[in-house]
Coordinates of C-alpha atoms in Angstrom, one line a residue:
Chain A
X88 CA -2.5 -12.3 23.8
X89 CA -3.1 -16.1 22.7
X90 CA -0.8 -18.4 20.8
X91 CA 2.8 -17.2 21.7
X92 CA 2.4 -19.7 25.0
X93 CA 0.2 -22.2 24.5
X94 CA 0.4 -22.8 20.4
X95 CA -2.4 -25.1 20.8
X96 CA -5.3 -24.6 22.7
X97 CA -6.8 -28.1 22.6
X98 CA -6.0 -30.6 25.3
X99 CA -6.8 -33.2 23.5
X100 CA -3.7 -34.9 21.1
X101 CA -3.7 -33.7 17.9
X102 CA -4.9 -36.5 15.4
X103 CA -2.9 -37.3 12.1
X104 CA -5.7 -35.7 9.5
X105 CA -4.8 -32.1 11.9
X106 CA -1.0 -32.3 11.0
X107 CA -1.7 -33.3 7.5
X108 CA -4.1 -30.1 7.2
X109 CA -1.7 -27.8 8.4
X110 CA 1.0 -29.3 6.6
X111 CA -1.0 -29.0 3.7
X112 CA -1.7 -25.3 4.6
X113 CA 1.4 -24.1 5.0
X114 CA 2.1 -26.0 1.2
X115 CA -0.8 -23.7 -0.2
X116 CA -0.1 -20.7 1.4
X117 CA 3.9 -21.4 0.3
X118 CA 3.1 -21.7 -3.5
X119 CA 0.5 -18.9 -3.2
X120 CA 3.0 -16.9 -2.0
X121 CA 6.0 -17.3 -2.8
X122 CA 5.3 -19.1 -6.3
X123 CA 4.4 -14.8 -8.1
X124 CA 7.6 -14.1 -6.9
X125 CA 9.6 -17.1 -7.6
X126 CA 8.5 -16.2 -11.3
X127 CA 10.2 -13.1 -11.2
X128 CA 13.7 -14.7 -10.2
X129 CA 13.2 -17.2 -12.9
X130 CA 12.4 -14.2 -15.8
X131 CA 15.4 -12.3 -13.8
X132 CA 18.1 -15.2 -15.0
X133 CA 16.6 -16.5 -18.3
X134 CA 18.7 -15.2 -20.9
X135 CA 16.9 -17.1 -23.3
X136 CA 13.7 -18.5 -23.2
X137 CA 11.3 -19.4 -25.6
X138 CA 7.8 -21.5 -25.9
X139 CA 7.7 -24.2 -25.9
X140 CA 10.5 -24.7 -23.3
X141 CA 9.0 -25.0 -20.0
X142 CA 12.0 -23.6 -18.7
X143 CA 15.1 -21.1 -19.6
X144 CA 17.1 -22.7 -22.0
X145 CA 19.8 -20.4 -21.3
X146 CA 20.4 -19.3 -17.3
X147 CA 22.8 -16.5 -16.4
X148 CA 23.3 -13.3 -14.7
X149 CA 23.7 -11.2 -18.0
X150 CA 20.4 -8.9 -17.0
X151 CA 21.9 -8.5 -13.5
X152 CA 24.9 -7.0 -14.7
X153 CA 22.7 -4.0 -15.6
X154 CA 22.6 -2.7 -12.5
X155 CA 26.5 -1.8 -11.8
X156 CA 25.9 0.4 -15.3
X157 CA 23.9 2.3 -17.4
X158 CA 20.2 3.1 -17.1
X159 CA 19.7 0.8 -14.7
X160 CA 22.0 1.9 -11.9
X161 CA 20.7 5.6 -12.7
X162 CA 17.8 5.1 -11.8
X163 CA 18.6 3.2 -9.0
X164 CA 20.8 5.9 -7.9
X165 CA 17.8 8.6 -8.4
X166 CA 15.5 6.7 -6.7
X167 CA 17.7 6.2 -3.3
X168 CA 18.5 10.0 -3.6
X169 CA 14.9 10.8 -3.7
X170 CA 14.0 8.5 -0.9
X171 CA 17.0 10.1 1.1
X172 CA 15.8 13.6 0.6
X173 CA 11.9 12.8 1.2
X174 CA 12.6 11.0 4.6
X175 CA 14.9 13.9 5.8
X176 CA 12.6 16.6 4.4
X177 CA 9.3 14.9 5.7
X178 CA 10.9 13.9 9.5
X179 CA 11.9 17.7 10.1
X180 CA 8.4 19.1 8.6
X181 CA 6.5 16.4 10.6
X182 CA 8.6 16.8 14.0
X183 CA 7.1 19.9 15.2
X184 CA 3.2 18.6 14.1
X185 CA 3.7 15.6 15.6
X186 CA 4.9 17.3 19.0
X187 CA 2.3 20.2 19.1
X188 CA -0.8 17.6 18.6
X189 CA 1.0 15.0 21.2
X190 CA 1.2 17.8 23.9
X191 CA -1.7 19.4 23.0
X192 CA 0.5 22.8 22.2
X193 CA -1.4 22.9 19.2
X194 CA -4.8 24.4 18.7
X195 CA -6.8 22.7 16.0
X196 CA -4.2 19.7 16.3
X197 CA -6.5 17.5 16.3
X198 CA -8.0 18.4 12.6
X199 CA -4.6 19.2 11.3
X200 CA -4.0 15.0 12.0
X201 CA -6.5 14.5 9.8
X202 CA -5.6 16.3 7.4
X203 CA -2.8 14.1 7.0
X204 CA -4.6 11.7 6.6
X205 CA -6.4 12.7 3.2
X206 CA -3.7 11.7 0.7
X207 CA -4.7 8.3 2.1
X208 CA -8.7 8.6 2.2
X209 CA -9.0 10.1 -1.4
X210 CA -8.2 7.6 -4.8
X211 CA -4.4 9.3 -5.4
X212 CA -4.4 9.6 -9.1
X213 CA -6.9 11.7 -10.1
X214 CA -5.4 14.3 -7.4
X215 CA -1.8 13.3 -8.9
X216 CA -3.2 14.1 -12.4
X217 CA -4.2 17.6 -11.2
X218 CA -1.4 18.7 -9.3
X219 CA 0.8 17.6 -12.4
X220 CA -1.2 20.0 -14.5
X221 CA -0.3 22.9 -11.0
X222 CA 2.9 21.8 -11.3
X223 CA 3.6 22.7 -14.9
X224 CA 2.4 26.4 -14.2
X225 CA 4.9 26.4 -11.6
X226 CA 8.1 24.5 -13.4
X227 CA 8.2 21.7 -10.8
X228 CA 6.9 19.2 -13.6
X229 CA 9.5 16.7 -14.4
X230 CA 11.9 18.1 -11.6
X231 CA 13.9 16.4 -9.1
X232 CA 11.9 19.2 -6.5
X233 CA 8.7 18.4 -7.7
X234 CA 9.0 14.4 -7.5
X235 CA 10.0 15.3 -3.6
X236 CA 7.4 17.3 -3.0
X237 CA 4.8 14.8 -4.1
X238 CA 6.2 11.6 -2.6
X239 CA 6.2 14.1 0.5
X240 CA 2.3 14.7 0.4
X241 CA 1.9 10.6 0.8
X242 CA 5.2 10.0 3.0
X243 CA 4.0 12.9 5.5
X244 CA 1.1 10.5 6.7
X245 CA 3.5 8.1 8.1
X246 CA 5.3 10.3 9.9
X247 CA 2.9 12.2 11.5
X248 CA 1.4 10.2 12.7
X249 CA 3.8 7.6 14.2
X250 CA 5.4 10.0 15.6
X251 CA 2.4 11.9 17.2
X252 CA 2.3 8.3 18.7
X253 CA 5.5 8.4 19.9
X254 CA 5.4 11.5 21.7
X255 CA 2.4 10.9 23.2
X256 CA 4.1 7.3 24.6
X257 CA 6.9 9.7 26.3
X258 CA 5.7 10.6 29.8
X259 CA 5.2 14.7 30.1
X260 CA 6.4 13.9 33.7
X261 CA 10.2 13.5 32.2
X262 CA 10.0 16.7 30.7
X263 CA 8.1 18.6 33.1
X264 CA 11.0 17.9 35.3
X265 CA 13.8 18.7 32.9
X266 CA 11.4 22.5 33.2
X267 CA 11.2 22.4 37.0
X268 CA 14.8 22.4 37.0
X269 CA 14.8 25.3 35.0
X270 CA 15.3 24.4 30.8
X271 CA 13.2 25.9 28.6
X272 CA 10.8 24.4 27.0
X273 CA 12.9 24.3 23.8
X274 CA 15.7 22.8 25.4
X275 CA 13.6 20.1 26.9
X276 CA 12.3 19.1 23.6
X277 CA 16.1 18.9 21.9
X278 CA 17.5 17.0 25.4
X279 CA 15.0 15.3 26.7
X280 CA 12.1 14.4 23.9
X281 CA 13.6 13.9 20.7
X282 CA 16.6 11.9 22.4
X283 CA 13.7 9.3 24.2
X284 CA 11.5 9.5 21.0
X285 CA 14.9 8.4 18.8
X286 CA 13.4 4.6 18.2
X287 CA 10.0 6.2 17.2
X288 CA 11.9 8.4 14.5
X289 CA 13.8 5.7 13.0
X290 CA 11.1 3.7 12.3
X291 CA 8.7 6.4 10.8
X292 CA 12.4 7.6 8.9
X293 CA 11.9 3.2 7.4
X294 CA 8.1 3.7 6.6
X295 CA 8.8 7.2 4.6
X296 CA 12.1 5.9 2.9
X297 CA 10.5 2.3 1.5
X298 CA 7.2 4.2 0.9
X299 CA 9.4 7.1 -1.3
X300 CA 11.5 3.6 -2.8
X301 CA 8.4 2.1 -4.2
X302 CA 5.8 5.4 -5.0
X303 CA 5.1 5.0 -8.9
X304 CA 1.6 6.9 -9.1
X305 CA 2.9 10.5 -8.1
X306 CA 6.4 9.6 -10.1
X307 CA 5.4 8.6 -13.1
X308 CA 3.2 11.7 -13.6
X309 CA 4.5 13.9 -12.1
X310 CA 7.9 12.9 -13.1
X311 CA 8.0 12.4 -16.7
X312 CA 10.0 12.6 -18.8
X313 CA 12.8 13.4 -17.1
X314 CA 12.7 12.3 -13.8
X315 CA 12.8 8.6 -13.9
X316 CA 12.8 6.2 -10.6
X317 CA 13.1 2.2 -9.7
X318 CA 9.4 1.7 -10.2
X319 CA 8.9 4.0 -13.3
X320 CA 12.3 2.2 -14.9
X321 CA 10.6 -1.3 -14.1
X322 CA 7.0 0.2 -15.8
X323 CA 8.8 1.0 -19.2
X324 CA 10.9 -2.3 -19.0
X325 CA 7.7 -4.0 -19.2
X326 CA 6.1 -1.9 -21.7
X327 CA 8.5 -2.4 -24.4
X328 CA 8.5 -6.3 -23.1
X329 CA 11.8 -6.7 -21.5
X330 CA 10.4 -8.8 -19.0
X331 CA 13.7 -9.8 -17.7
X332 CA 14.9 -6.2 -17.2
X333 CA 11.8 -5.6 -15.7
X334 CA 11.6 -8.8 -13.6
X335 CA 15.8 -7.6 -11.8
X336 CA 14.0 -4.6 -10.7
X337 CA 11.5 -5.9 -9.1
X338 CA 14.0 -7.8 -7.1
X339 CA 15.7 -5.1 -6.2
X340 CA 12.5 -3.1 -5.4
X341 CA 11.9 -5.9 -3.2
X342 CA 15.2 -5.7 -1.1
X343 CA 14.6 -3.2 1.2
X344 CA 10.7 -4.2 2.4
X345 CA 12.2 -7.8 2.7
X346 CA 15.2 -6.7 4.7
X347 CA 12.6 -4.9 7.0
X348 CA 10.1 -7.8 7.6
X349 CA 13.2 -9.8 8.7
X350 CA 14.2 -7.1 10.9
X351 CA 10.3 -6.3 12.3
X352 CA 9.8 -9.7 13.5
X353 CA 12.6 -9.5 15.3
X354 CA 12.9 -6.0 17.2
X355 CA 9.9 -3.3 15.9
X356 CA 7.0 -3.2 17.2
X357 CA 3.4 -5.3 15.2
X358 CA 1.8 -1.7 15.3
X359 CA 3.9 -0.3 11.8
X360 CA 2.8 -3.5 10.4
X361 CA -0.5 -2.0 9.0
X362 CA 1.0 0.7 7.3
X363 CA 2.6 -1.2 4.7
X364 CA -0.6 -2.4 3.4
X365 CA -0.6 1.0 1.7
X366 CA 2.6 0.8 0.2
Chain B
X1306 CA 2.1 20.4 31.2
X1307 CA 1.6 24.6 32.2
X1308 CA -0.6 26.2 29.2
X1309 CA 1.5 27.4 26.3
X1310 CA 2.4 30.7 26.4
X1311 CA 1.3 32.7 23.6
X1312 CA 4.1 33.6 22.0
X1313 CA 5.4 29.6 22.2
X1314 CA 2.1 29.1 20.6
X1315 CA 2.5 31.4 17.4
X1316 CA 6.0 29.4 17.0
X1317 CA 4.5 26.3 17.2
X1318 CA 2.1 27.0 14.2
X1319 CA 5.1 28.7 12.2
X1320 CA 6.7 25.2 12.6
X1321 CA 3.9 23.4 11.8
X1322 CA 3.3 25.4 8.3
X1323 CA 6.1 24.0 6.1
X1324 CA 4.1 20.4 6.6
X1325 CA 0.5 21.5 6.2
X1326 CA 1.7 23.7 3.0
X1327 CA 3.0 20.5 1.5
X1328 CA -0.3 19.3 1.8
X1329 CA -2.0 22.2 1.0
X1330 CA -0.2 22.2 -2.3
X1331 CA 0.1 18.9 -3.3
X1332 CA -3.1 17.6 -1.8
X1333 CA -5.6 20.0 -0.9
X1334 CA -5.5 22.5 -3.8
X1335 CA -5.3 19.7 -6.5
X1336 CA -7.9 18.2 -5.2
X1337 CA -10.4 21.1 -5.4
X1338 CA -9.0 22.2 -8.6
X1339 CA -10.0 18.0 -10.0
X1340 CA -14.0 19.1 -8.9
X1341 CA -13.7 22.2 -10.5
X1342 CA -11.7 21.0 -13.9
X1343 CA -14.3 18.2 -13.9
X1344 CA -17.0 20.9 -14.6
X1345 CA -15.0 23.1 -17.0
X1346 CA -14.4 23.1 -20.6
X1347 CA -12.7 25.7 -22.7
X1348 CA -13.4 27.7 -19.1
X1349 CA -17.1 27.5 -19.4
X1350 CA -19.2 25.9 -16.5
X1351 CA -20.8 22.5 -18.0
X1352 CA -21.9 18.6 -17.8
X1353 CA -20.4 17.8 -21.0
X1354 CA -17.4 16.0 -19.5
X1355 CA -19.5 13.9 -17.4
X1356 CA -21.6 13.1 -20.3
X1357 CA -18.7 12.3 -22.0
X1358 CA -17.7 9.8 -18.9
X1359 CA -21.3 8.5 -19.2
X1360 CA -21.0 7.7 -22.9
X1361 CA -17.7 6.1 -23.2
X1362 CA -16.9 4.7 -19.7
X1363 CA -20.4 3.8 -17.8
X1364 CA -19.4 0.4 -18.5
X1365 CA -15.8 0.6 -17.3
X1366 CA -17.6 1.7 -14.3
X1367 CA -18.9 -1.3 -14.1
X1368 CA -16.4 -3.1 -14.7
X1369 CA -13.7 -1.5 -12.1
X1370 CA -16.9 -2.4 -9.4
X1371 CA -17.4 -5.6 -10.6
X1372 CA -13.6 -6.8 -10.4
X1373 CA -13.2 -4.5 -6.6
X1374 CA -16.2 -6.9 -5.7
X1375 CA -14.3 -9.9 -7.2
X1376 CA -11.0 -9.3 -5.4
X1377 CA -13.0 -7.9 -2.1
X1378 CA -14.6 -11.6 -2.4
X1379 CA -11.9 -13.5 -2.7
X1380 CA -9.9 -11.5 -0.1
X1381 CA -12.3 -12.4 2.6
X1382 CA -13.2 -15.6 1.8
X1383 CA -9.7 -16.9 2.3
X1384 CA -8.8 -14.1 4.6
X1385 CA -11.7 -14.9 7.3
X1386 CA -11.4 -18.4 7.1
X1387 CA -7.7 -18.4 7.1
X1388 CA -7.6 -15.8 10.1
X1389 CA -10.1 -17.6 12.3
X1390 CA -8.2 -21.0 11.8
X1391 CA -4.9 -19.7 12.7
X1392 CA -6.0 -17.3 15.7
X1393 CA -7.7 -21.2 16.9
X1394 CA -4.3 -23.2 15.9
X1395 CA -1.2 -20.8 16.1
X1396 CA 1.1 -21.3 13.2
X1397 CA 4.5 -18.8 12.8
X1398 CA 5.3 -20.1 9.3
X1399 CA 2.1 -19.2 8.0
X1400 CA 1.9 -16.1 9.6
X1401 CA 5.0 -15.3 8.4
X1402 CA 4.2 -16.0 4.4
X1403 CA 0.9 -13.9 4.7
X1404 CA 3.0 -11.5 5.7
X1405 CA 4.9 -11.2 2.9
X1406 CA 2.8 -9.4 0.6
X1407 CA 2.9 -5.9 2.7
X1408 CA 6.7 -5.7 1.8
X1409 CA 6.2 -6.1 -2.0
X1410 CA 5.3 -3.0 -3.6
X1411 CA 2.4 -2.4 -5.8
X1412 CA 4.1 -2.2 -9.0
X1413 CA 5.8 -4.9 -8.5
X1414 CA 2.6 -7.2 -7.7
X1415 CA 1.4 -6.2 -11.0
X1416 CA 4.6 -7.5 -13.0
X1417 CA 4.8 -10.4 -10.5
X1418 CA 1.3 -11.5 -11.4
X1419 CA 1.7 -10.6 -14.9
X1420 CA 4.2 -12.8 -15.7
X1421 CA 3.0 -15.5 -13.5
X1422 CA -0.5 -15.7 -14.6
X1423 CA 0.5 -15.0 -18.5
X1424 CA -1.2 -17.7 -21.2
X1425 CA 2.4 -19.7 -20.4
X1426 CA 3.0 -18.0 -17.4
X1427 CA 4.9 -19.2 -14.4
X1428 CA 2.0 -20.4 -12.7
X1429 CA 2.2 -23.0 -15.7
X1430 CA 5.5 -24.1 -15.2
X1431 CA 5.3 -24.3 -11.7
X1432 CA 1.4 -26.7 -12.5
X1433 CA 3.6 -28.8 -15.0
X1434 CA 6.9 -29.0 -12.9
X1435 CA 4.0 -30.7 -10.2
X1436 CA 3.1 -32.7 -13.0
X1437 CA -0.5 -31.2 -12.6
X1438 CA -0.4 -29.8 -16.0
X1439 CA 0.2 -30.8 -20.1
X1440 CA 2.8 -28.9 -21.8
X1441 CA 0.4 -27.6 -24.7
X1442 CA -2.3 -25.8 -21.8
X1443 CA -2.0 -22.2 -21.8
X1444 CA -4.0 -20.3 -19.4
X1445 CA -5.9 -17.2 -20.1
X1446 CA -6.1 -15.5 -16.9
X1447 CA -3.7 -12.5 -16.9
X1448 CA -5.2 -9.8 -18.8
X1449 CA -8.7 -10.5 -17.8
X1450 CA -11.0 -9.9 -14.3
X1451 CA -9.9 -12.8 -12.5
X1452 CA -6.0 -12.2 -13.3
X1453 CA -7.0 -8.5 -12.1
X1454 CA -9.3 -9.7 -8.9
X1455 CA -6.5 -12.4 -7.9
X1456 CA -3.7 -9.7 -8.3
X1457 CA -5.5 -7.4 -5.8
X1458 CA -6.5 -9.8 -3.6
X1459 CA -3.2 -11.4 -3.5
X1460 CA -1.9 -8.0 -2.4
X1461 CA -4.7 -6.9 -0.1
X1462 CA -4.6 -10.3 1.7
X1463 CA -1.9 -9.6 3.7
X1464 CA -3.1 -6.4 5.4
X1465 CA -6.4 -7.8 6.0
X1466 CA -5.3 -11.0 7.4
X1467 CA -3.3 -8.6 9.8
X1468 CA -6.5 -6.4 11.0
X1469 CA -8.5 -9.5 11.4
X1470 CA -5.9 -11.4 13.1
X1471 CA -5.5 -8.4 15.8
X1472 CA -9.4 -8.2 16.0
X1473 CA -9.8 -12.2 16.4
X1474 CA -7.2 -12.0 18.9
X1475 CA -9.3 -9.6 21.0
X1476 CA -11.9 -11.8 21.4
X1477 CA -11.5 -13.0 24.7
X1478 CA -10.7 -16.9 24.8
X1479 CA -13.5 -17.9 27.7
X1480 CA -16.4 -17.7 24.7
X1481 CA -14.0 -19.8 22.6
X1482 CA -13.8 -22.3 25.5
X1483 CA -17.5 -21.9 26.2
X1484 CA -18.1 -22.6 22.4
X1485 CA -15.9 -26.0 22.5
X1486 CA -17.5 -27.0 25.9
X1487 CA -20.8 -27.2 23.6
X1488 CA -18.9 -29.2 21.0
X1489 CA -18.4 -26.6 18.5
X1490 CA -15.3 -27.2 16.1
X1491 CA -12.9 -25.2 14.2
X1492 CA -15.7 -23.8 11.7
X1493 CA -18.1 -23.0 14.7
X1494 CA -16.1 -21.0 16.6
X1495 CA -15.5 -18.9 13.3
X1496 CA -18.7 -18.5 11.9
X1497 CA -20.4 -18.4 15.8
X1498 CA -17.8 -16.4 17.7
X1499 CA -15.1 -14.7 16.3
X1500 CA -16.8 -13.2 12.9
X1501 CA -19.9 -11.9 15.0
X1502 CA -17.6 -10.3 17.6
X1503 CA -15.0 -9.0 15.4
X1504 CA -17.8 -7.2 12.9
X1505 CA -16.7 -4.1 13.3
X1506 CA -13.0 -4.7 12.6
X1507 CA -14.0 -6.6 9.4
X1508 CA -16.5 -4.2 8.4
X1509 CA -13.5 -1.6 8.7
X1510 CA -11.3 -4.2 6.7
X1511 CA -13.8 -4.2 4.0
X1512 CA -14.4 -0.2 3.5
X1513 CA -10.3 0.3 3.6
X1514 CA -9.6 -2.8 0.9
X1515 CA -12.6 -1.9 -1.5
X1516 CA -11.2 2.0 -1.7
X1517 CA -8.0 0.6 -2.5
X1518 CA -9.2 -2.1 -4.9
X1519 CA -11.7 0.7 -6.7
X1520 CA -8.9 3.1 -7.0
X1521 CA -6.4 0.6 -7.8
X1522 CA -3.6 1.8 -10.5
X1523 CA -0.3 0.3 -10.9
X1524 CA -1.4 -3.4 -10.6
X1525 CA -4.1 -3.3 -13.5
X1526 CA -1.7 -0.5 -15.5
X1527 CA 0.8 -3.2 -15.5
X1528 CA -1.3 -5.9 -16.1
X1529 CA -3.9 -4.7 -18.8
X1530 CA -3.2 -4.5 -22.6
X1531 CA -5.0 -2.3 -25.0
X1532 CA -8.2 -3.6 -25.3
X1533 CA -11.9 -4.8 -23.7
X1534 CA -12.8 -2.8 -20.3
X1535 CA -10.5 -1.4 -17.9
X1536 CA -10.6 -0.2 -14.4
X1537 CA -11.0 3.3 -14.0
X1538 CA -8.0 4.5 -13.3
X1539 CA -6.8 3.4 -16.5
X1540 CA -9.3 5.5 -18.3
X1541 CA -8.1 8.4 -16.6
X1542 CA -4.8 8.0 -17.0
X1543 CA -5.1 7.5 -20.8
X1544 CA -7.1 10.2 -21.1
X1545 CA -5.0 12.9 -19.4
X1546 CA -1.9 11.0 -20.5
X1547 CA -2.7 10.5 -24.1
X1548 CA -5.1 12.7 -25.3
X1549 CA -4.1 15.5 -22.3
X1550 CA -7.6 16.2 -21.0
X1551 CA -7.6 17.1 -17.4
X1552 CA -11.9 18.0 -17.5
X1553 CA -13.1 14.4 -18.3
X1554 CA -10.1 12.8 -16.3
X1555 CA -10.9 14.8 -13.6
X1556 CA -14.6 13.7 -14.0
X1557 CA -13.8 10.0 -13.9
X1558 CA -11.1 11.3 -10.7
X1559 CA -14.6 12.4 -9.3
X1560 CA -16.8 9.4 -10.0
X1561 CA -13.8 7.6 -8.2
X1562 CA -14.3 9.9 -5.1
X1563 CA -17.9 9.0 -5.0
X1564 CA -17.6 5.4 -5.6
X1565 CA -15.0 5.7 -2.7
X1566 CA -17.1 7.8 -0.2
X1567 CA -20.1 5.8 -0.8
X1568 CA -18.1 2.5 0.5
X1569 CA -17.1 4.6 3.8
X1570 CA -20.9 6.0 3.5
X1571 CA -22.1 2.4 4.3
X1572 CA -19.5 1.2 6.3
X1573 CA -20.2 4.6 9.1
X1574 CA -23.8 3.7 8.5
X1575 CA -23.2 0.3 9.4
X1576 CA -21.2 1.5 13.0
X1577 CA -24.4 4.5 13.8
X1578 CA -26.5 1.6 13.7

């Protein structure tokens, strides 16, 4: 790998006019960046703020209030339930594909990875749309079940296959021992495996809970009316122009996935990285 | 590892079925039942919703392609530059920042950007605060291509940036230093070296951003009003939503699966080769 020991790569000094690009850079890239999202904390704390004011005339915390009550903190509270459920229901399910294709114990394991990997191949929404119209013949339409069950179809992709990654990093000559010795292969997979694959499963358990957090598509139609999450709340918010309603969720939407880039520079592994681009 | 014995096998696929019916049920069967719906009305076999998707959207077909190909240019042209220069001159700060766009959702891009690149959004107040811009400007970028392009781009950035970085990275550094040893700068060693040898990665970059872009939802849905063209997506949710007809949105659904495959069409082409 380049960069981490030898920053720069030039011998010569770097001139004046270098610095001042990069500095210059790092400016763009900083109000590119972080300028969308300073908006949002700005809209979040304006209590009042009309044209032609370039900024609030009043500032305070009134619309941040909302979320230790009322609609707000519901769906808040649905939304971390939800998550909860789909990571716990989509690590068990994905646990014993994951295995079988790592060691091979599966036939066809191969094509059944793949098929995982469809939700992410195929636009979502006109697939959404249809099994919305399945899910009404089967009264999972605007149920707390049926929300699950679709942000399990996407959330099923990341753990699958991270942990068919993970199993495959853990030597078979650990648990070929552990069956030498005499435990059966069940046993060895409870006391052996899943113990050495535990880092593996709490980082897919991450990429299914954020990806559950933030899923609007699947929600909002299979969801409505009654099932209403984070990002659905934050949709109508901006509908009926409550920007600054709308403008605290996002924030708090935001908590989680920032919390985790702080903590993925510092212990996980670059790999996960790409999966958030679907997010 | 001994072969599995079969009765260990037959558990292993009981295990595996909860997962794969999930799928099955949520994926697999809706998806079939979009190509079929796409071809029915009132339970007869027929083109009419295609002609219907032919009559009143052929030119939000158009449209959704022409902004993907907006925010697909304007994601490489900054990313590959950008890339190149900082697998060339290492910087962790702007690393960092470009990173930042995985971690915000969709949804929430689509407010951001709404609000920031409103007639007097923050993007204004920010420009005036600089002193780069008059208080009576408005800007009317938001609800248009170019608010939609710059929205997806600003989200697709960050993922791309990643892939190309890794590829980049790959290259091995003696044909950088064999480059500079012939004088070539910064530029050269991007456009001569590390886009050349990385094709493949970027060509896989592309395929995987323009899907995305072309089925893109929840950033336009938040950004778009009412009226002039809008992406597809929009048109099929409106139509399913609002007027509750699953055969033409499942028509437009399948014009999205083409448009879609046809990208990975060319980009599998482009590896046989």
């Amino acid at each position: 790998m380049a960069g981490s020991a030898t920053p720069n790569m030039r011998d010569r000094p770097r001139g004046l006019s270098t610095l001042v690009f990069r500095a210059a850079l790092v400016a763009v890239l900083l109000g590119a960046i972080v300028g969308p999202l300073a908006g949002l904390v700005l809209w979040s704390v304006a209590e009042r703020w009309h044209w032609p004011a370039m900024l609030p005339q009043q500032i305070g915390l009134k619309y941040w209030i909302r979320i230790t009550q009322g609609d707000l903190l519901t769906a808040l509270n649905r939304s971390v339930t939800i998550a909860t459920v789909t990571t716990v229901a989509a690590l068990v399910a994905a646990i014993p594909v994951s295995y079988g294709a790592a060691r091979a114990r599966l036939p066809l394991g191969p094509v059944l990875l793949m098929l995982f990997l469809l939700p992410q191949a195929f636009p979502q929404l006109p697939v959404f749309a249809s099994a919305t119209v399945l899910f009404y013949r089967w009264n999972l339409a605007g149920t707390f079940a049926g929300v699950v069950l679709i942000h399990m179809v996407g959330g099923l992709v990341y753990t699958v296959w991270t942990m068919t990654a993970v199993f495959r990093a853990i030597g078979e000559d650990v648990e070929e021992a552990a069956i030498n010795l005499g435990a059966s292969v069940t046993r060895t997979f409870f006391r052996i495996s899943l113990p050495l694959a535990f880092p593996g499963v709490v980082a897919s358990a991450i990429l299914v809970f954020i990806y559950s957090l933030d899923e609007f598509t699947g929600t909002l139609l299979v969801g409505a009316p009654y099932v209403t999450t984070l990002p659905v709340y934050m949709y109508t918010a901006s509908l009926g122009y409550e920007l600054q309603i709308a403008s605290v969720t996002a924030l708090v939407l935001m908590v989680p996935g920032v919390l985790l880039l702080v903590l993925l520079e510092r212990f996980l592994r670059a790999e996960y990285l790409a999966f958030f681009g679907r997010l | 590892m001994n072969a599995a014995r079969p009765v260990e096998q037959a558990l292993w696929w009981l295990a595996a079925i909860p997962a794969t019916m999930v799928i099955f049920v949520g994926f697999g069967l809706p998806l079939v039942q979009s190509v079929v719906a796409s071809f029915t009305r009132d339970g007869v076999l027929t083109l009419a919703n295609y002609e219907l998707v032919y009559r009143l959207y052929r030119q939000d077909v158009v449209y959704t392609v022409q902004v993907a190909a907006a925010g697909l240019a304007l994601t490489f042209g900054i990313g590959i530059p950008l890339s190149g220069y900082l697998r060339l001159h290492h910087s962790q700060t702007a690393e960092f920042l470009l990173k930042v766009p995985l971690f915000v959702p969709f949804v929430v891009v689509g407010h951001a950007m709404r609000i920031f690149l409103a007639p007097r959004g923050t993007l204004l107040v920010g420009l005036h605060a600089l002193g780069l811009a008059s208080p009576d400007t408005t800007l009317a970028i938001s609800e248009g291509a170019l608010g939609l392009s710059m929205a997806l781009a600003w989200k697709h950035l960050a993922l791309v940036v990643l892939l190309l970085m890794g590829a980049f990275r790959g290259v091995s550094e003696e044909y950088l230093e064999a480059a500079r040893g012939f004088g070539a700068g910064t530029f050269r060693q991007i456009w001569a070296v590390l886009v050349p040898m990385a094709a493949p990665s970027i060509g896989l970059a592309v395929v995987l951003s323009l899907t995305s872009m072309l089925a893109s939802f929840s950033i336009p849905l938040m950004m778009t009003k009412g009226s002039g063209p809008q992406m597809l997506m929009i048109d099929l949710y409106y139509r399913y939503g609002q007027h509750g007809d699953i055969g033409v949105a499942s028509a437009i659904g399948v014009v999205s699966y083409l448009l879609a495959a046809g990208a990975a069409y060319y980009y599998l082409k482009g590896i046989a080769r």
